[in-house]
Coordinates of C-alpha atoms in Angstrom, one line a residue:
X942 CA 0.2 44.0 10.4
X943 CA 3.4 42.5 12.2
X944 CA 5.2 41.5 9.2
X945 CA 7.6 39.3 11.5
X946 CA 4.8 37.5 13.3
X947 CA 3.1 36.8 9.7
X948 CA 6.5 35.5 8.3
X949 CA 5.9 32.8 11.5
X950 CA 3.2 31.9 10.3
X951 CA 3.7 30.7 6.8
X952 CA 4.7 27.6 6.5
X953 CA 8.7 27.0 5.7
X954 CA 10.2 25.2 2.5
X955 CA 10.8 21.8 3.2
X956 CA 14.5 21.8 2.8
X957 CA 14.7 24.4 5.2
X958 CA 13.1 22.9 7.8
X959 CA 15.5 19.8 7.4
X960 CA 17.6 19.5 10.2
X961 CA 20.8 17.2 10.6
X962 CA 18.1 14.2 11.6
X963 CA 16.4 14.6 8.3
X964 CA 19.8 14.4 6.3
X965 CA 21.2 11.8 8.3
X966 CA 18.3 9.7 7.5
X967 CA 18.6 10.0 3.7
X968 CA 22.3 9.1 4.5
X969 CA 21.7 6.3 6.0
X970 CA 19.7 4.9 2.8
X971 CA 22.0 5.8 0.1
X972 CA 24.2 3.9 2.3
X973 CA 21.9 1.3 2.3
X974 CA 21.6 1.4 -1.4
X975 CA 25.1 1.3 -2.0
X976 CA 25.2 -1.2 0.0
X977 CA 22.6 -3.3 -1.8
X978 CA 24.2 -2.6 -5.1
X979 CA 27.7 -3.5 -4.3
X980 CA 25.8 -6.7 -2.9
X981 CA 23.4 -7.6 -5.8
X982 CA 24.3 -5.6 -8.8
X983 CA 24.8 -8.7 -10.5
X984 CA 21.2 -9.8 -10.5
X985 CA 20.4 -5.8 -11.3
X986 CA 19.6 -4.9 -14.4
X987 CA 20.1 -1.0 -15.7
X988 CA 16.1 0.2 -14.7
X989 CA 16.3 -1.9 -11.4
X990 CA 19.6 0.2 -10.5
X991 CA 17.7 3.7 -11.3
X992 CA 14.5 2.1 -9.0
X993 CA 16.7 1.7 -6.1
X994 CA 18.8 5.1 -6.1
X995 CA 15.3 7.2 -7.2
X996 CA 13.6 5.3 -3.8
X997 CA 16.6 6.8 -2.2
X998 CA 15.0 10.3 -3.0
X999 CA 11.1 9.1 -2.9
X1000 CA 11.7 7.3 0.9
X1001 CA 13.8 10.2 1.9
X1002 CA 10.8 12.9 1.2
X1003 CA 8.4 10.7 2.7
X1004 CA 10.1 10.7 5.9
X1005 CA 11.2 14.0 5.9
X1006 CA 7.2 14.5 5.0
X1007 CA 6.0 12.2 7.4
X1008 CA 8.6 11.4 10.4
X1009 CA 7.0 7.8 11.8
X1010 CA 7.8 6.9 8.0
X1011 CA 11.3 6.9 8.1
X1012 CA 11.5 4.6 11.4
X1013 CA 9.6 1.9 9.5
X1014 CA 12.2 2.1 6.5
X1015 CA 15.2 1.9 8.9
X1016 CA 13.2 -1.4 10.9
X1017 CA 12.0 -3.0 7.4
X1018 CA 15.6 -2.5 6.2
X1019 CA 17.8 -3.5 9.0
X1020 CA 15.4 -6.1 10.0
X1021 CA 15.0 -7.6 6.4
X1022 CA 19.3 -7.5 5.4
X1023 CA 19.2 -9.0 9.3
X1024 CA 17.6 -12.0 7.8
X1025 CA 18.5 -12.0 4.5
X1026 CA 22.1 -13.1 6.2
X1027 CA 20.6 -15.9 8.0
X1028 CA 19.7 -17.8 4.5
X1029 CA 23.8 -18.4 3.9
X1030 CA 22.3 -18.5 0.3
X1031 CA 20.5 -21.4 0.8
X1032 CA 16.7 -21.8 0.4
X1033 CA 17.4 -25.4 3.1
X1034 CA 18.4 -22.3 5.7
X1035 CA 14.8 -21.6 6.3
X1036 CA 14.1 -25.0 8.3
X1037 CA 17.5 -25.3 10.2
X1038 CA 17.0 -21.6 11.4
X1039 CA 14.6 -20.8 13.9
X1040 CA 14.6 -17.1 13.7
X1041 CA 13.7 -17.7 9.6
X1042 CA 11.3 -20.5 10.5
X1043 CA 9.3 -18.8 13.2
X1044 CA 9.7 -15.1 12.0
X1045 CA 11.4 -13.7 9.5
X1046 CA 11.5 -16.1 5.8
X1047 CA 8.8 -14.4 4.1
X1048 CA 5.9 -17.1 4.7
X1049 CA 6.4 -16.2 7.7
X1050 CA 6.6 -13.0 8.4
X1051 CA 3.7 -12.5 5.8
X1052 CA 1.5 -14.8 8.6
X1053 CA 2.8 -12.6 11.3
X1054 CA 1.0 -9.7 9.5
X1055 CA -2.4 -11.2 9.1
X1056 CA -2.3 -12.2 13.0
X1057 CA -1.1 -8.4 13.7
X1058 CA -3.9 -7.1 11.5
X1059 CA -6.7 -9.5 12.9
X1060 CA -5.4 -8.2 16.6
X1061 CA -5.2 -4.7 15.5
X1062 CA -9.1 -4.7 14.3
X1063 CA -9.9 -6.4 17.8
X1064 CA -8.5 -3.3 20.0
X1065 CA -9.4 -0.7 17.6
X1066 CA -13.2 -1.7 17.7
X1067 CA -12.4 -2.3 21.8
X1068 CA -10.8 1.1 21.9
X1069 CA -14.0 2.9 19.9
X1070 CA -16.7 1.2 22.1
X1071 CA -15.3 1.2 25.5
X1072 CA -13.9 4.5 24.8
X1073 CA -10.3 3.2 25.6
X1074 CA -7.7 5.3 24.3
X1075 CA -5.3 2.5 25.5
X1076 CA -6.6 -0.2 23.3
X1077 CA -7.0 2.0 20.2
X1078 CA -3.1 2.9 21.3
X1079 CA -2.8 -0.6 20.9
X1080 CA -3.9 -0.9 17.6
X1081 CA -2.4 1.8 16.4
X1082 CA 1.2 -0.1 17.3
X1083 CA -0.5 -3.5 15.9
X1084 CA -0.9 -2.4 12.6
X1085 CA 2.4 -0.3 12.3
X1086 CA 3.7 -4.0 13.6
X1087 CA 1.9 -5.6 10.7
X1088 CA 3.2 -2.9 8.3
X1089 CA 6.6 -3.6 8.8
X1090 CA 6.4 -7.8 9.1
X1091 CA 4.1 -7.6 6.0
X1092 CA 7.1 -5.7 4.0
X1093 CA 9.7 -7.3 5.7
X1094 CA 8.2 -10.5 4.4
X1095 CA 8.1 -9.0 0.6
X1096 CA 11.9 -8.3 0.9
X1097 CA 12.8 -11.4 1.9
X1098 CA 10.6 -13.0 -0.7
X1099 CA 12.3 -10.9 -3.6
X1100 CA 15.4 -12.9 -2.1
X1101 CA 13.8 -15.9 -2.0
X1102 CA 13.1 -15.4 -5.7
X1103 CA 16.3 -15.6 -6.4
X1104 CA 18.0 -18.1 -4.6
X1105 CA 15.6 -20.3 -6.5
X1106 CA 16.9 -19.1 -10.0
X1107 CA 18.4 -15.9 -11.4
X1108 CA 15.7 -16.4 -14.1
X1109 CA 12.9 -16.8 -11.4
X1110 CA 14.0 -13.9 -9.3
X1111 CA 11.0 -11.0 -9.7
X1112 CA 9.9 -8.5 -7.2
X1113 CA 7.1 -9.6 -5.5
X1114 CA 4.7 -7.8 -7.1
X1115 CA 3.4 -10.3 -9.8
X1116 CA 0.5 -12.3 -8.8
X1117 CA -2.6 -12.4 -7.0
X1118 CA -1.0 -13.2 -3.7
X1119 CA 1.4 -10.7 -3.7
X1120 CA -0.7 -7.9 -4.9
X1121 CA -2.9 -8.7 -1.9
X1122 CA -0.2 -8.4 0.4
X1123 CA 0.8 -5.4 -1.1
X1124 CA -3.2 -3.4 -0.8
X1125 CA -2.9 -4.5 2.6
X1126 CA 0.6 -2.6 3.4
X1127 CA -0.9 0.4 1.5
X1128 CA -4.2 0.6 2.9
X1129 CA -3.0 0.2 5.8
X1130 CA -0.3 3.0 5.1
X1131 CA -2.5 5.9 3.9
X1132 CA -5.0 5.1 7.0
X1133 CA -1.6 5.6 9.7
X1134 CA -1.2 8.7 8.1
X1135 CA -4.4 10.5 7.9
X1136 CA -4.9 9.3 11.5
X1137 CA -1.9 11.0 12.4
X1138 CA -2.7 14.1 10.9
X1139 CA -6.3 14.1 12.1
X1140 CA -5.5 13.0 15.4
X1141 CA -7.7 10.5 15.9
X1142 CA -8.2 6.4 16.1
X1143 CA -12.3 6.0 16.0
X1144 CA -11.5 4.8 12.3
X1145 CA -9.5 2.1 12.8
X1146 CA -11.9 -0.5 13.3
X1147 CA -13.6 0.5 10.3
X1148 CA -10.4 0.7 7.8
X1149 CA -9.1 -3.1 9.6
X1150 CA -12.7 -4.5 8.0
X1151 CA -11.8 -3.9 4.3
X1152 CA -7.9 -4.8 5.2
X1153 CA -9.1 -7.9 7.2
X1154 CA -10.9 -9.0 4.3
X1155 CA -7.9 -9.0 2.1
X1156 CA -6.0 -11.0 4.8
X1157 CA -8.9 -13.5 4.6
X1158 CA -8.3 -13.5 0.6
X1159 CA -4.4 -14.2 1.5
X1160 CA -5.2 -17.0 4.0
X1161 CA -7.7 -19.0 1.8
X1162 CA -5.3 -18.6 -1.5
X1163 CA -2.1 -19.8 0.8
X1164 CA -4.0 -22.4 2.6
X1165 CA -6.5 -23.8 0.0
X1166 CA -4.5 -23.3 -3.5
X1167 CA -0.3 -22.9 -2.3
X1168 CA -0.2 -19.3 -3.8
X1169 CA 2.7 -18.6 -1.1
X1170 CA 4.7 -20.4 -3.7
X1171 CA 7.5 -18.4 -5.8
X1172 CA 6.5 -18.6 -9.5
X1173 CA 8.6 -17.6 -12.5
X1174 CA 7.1 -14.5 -14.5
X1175 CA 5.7 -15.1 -17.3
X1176 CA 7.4 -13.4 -20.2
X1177 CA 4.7 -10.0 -20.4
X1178 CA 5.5 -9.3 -17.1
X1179 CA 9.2 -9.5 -17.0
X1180 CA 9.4 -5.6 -17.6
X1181 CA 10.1 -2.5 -15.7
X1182 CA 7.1 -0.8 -16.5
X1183 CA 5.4 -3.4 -14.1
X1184 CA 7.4 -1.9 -10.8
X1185 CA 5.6 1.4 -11.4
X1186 CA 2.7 0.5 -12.7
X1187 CA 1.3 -1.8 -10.0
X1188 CA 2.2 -0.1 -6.8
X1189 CA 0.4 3.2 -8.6
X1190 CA -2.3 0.9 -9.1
X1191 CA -2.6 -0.1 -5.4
X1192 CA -2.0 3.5 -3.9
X1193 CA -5.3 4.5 -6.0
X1194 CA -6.9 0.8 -4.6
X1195 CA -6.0 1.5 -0.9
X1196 CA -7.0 5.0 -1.0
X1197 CA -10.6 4.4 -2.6
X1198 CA -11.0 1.6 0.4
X1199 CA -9.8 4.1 2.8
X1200 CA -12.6 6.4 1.2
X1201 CA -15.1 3.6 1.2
X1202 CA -14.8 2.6 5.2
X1203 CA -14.9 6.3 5.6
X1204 CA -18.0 6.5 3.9
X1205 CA -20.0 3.8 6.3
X1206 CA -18.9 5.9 9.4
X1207 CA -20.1 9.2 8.0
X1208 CA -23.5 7.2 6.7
X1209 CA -23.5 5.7 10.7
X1210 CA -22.6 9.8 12.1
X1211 CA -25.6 10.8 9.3
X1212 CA -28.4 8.6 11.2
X1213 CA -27.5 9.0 14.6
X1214 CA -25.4 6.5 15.3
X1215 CA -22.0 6.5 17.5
X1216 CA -21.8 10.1 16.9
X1217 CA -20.3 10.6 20.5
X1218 CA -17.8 8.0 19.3
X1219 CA -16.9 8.7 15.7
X1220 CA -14.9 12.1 14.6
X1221 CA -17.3 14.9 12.7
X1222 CA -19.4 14.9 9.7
X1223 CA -17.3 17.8 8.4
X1224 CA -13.9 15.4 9.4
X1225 CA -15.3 12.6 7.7
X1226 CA -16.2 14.4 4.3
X1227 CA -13.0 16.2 4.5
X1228 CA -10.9 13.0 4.9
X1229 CA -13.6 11.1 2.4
X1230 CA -12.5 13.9 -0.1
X1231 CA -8.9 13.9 0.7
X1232 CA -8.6 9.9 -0.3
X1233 CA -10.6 9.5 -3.3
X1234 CA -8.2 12.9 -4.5
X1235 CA -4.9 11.0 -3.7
X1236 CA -6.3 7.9 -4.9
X1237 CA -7.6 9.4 -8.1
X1238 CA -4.4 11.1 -9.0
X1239 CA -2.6 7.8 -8.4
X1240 CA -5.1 5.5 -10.4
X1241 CA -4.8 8.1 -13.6
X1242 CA -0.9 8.1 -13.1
X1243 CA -1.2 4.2 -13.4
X1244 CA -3.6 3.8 -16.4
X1245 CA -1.6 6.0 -18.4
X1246 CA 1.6 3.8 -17.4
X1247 CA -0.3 0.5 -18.4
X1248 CA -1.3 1.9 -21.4
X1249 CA 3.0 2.8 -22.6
X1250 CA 2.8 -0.6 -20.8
X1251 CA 0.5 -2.3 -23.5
X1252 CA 1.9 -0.3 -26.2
X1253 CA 5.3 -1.9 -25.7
X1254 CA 4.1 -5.7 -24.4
X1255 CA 1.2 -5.9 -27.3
X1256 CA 1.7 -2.9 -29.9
X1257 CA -1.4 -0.4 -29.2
X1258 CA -1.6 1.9 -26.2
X1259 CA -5.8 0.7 -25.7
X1260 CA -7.4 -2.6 -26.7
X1261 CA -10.8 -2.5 -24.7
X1262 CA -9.3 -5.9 -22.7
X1263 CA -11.7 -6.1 -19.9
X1264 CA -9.2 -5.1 -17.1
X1265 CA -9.0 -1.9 -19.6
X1266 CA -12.5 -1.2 -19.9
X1267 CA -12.5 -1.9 -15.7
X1268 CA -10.2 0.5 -14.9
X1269 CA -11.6 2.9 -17.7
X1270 CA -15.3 2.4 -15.0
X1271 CA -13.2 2.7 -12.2
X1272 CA -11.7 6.0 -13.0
X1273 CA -14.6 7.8 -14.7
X1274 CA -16.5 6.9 -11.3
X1275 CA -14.4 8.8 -9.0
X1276 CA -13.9 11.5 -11.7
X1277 CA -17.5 12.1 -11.7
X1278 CA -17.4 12.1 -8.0
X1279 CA -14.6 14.8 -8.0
X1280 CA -16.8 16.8 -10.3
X1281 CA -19.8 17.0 -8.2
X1282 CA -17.8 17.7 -5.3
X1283 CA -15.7 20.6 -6.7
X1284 CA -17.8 22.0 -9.6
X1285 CA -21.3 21.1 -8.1
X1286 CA -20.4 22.0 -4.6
X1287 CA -22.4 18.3 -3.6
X1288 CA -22.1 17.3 -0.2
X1289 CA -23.4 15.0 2.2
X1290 CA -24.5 10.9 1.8
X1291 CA -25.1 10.5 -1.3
X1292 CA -21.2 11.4 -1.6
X1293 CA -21.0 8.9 1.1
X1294 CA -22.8 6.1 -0.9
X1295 CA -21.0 6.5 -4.0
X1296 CA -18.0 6.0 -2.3
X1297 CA -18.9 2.8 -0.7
X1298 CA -20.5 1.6 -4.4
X1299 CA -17.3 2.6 -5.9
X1300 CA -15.5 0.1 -3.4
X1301 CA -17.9 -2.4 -5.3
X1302 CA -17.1 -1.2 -8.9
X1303 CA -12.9 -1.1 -8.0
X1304 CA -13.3 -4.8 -6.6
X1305 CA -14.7 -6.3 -9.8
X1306 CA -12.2 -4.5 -11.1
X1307 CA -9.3 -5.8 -9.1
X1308 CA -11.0 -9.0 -8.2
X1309 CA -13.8 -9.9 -10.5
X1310 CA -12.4 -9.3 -13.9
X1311 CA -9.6 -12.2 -12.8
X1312 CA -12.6 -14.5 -11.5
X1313 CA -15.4 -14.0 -14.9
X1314 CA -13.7 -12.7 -17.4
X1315 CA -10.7 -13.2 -19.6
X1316 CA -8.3 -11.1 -21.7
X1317 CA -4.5 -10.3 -22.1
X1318 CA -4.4 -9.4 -18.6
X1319 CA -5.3 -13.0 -17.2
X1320 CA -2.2 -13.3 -15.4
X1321 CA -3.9 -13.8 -11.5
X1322 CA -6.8 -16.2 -11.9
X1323 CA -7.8 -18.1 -8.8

C-alpha cells in the first residue's frame, strides 16, 4: 500500500486544517464579545458573561465546521449592533426611524422572515416540479435570508427587553412566540446544512411545510392575541438553566421535523411517486436516520437539564407534570426508533411512518400540553 497516498486520504484534525480565515473569524467574535461586554456588562450577570465568551468557542467550531455558518454570524451580528445604534436608547426611535420601522426593530424583521419563508416554500416546490435548479437556488438564498432577519429580529428584541426595564430585559426565549420563532430558525438551520452536505434542494419544499406552519402559528398569535409584545419573566424562568435548556429543546424539535418531512418524501419515493424528482430511498433513510440521531441526542441533553432545572426551581429532579411525562413519550419514541434501526437492523416505511407519527406525539408535546393540560410548566398558554 502507498502509505503516503493513504495518509491523503484520512481525513485531517480540525485544528489543522484551520487556515488564517478560520482564526480570523473566531477573532473577529471575541472582538465582538468584548465588545458586547464592555457595552452591556452592566445588565450581565456572572452566567450571562460565561454564555457569551463559551458562544465565542461554540459559533467558532461551527463555522470552522460548516463555512456558510460563519457568514450568517458575521451578517446577524454586524447587521443586528448596526441597528441596535439606530434606537439612541429609546424605545420612541422605532417610529422616527425608517430603517427600524420598515426593517430591522424586531417586529419587523421577525415579519420579514415569515414573508422570506412563505417565498422560499413557493420556489423550492417551483424548483422540484419544473425541475429548475434556478428557483430551488432561489430558495435556498430565501431561507438563508429568513434565517438571518428572523435572528436579527431576536437580537434586537433582547434589546428591546431592556430598554423597557432592566428588570424586564430577558433573552427572547421565554414564551410561546419566541420559542416559535426560534424552531423556525432551527429547523430551518439543520435543513441548510444537510442540504449542503447532500447536495441537493428536492427537500426544500417539503421541510418549508412544517416551518410555514409555525410561521402561521406566529402570525395568528401576533395578529389575533399581541404576543409580539415584550413581557416580564415570570420569577421560575428568570434562571440560567433556561438559556440551555430551551435551545437544546428546539435543536431535538427541529431535527425530529426535519425527520418527519423527510419521512412523507421517502413514503411518496416508496409508492412511486416523484421518484425522478426526489433524492434516493437510501438518501432519504440515511438523512431520516441522521436527524432523529442529532435530535435525540439533543432532546436527552435537554431533559436532563430541565430536570437540575426543576430540582432547583421546585426541589425534586421529576414530578410527572404533564410537560414531563410528554417529553418522557417524546424521547422513549425515538429511542425505540433508534433501537429497531441499530439493533433490529429495520428499515423501510414503517421507519418512515413512525417518524411522521412522532411529529404528532412531539407537537402535543410542544403544543398540546400548553393548549389541554396544566401543570408547573403552564408558562405559554394561548
Amino acid at each position: 500500500m502507498n502509505t503516503a497516498a493513504y495518509m491523503d486520504d484520512v481525513p485531517q484534525p480540525l485544528f489543522r486544517r484551520l487556515g488564517w480565515l478560520d482564526w480570523g473569524y473566531a477573532l473577529l467574535l471575541l472582538l465582538g464579545a468584548m465588545f458586547a461586554f464592555h457595552r452591556y456588562a452592566d445588565f450581565m450577570d456572572a452566567y450571562e458573561i460565561g454564555f457569551l465568551f463559551g458562544s465565542v468557542a461554540l459559533f467558532s467550531w461551527l463555522g470552522w465546521f460548516w463555512k456558510p455558518m460563519r457568514w450568517l454570524m458575521l451578517a446577524v451580528a454586524v447587521l443586528s449592533l448596526g441597528a441596535i445604534q439606530l434606537y439612541n436608547g429609546s424605545q420612541e426611535s422605532v417610529e422616527q426611524v425608517f430603517l427600524l420601522k420598515y426593517l430591522f426593530a424586531s417586529q419587523s424583521a421577525i415579519m420579514w422572515m415569515n414573508v422570506l419563508f412563505v417565498l422560499a416554500m413557493l420556489a423550492y416546490w417551483l424548483g422540484l416540479f419544473a425541475r429548475s435548479d434556478f428557483a430551488a437556488r432561489v430558495g435556498s438564498t430565501l431561507v438563508w435570508s429568513a434565517v438571518a432577519m428572523g435572528f436579527i429580529g431576536l437580537m434586537v428584541r433582547w434589546y428591546e427587553s431592556y430598554l423597557i426595564s432592566h428588570d424586564v430585559g430577558h433573552i427572547p426565549i421565554s414564551n410561546l412566540y419566541e420559542v416559535f420563532i426560534l424552531f423556525c430558525l432551527i429547523t430551518a438551520l439543520v435543513y441548510l446544512y444537510y442540504e449542503g452536505r447532500y447536495a441537493t434542494r428536492q427537500l426544500g419544499g417539503f421541510v418549508l411545510i412544517v416551518i410555514n406552519a409555525a410561521v402561521g402559528f406566529i402570525l395568528w398569535y401576533t395578529f389575533d392575541r399581541q404576543a409580539y409584545e415584550i413581557q416580564p419573566l415570570v420569577p421560575a424562568l428568570q434562571s440560567y438553566w433556561m438559556k440551555i435548556h430551551v435551545p437544546a429543546n428546539f435543536v431535538g424539535y427541529g431535527t425530529f421535523a426535519l425527520a418527519a418531512m423527510v419521512a412523507v418524501a421517502y413514503l411518496l419515493v416508496d409508492k412511486g411517486m416523484l421518484v425522478s424528482r426526489l433524492p434516493r430511498l437510501e438518501v432519504l433513510d440515511d438523512l431520516m436516520y441522521k436527524s432523529i440521531s442529532v435530535g435525540f441526542a439533543f432532546f436527552t441533553i435537554a431533559t436532563i437539564l430541565g430536570a437540575m432545572w426543576a430540582a432547583e426551581a421546585w426541589g425534586g429532579y421529576w414530578s410527572w407534570d404533564p410537560k414531563e411525562t410528554w417529553a418522557l413519550i417524546v424521547w422513549l419514541n425515538y429511542a425505540a426508533w433508534l433501537h429497531l434501526r441499530l439493533v433490529k437492523g429495520l428499515r423501510g416505511p414503517i421507519l418512515a411512518w413512525w417518524a411522521l407519527v412522532g411529529l404528532l406525539v412531539t407537537t402535543f408535546a410542544f403544543l398540546g400540553v400548553n393548549m389541554f393540560l396544566s401543570g408547573l410548566h403552564s408558562y405559554g398558554e394561548l
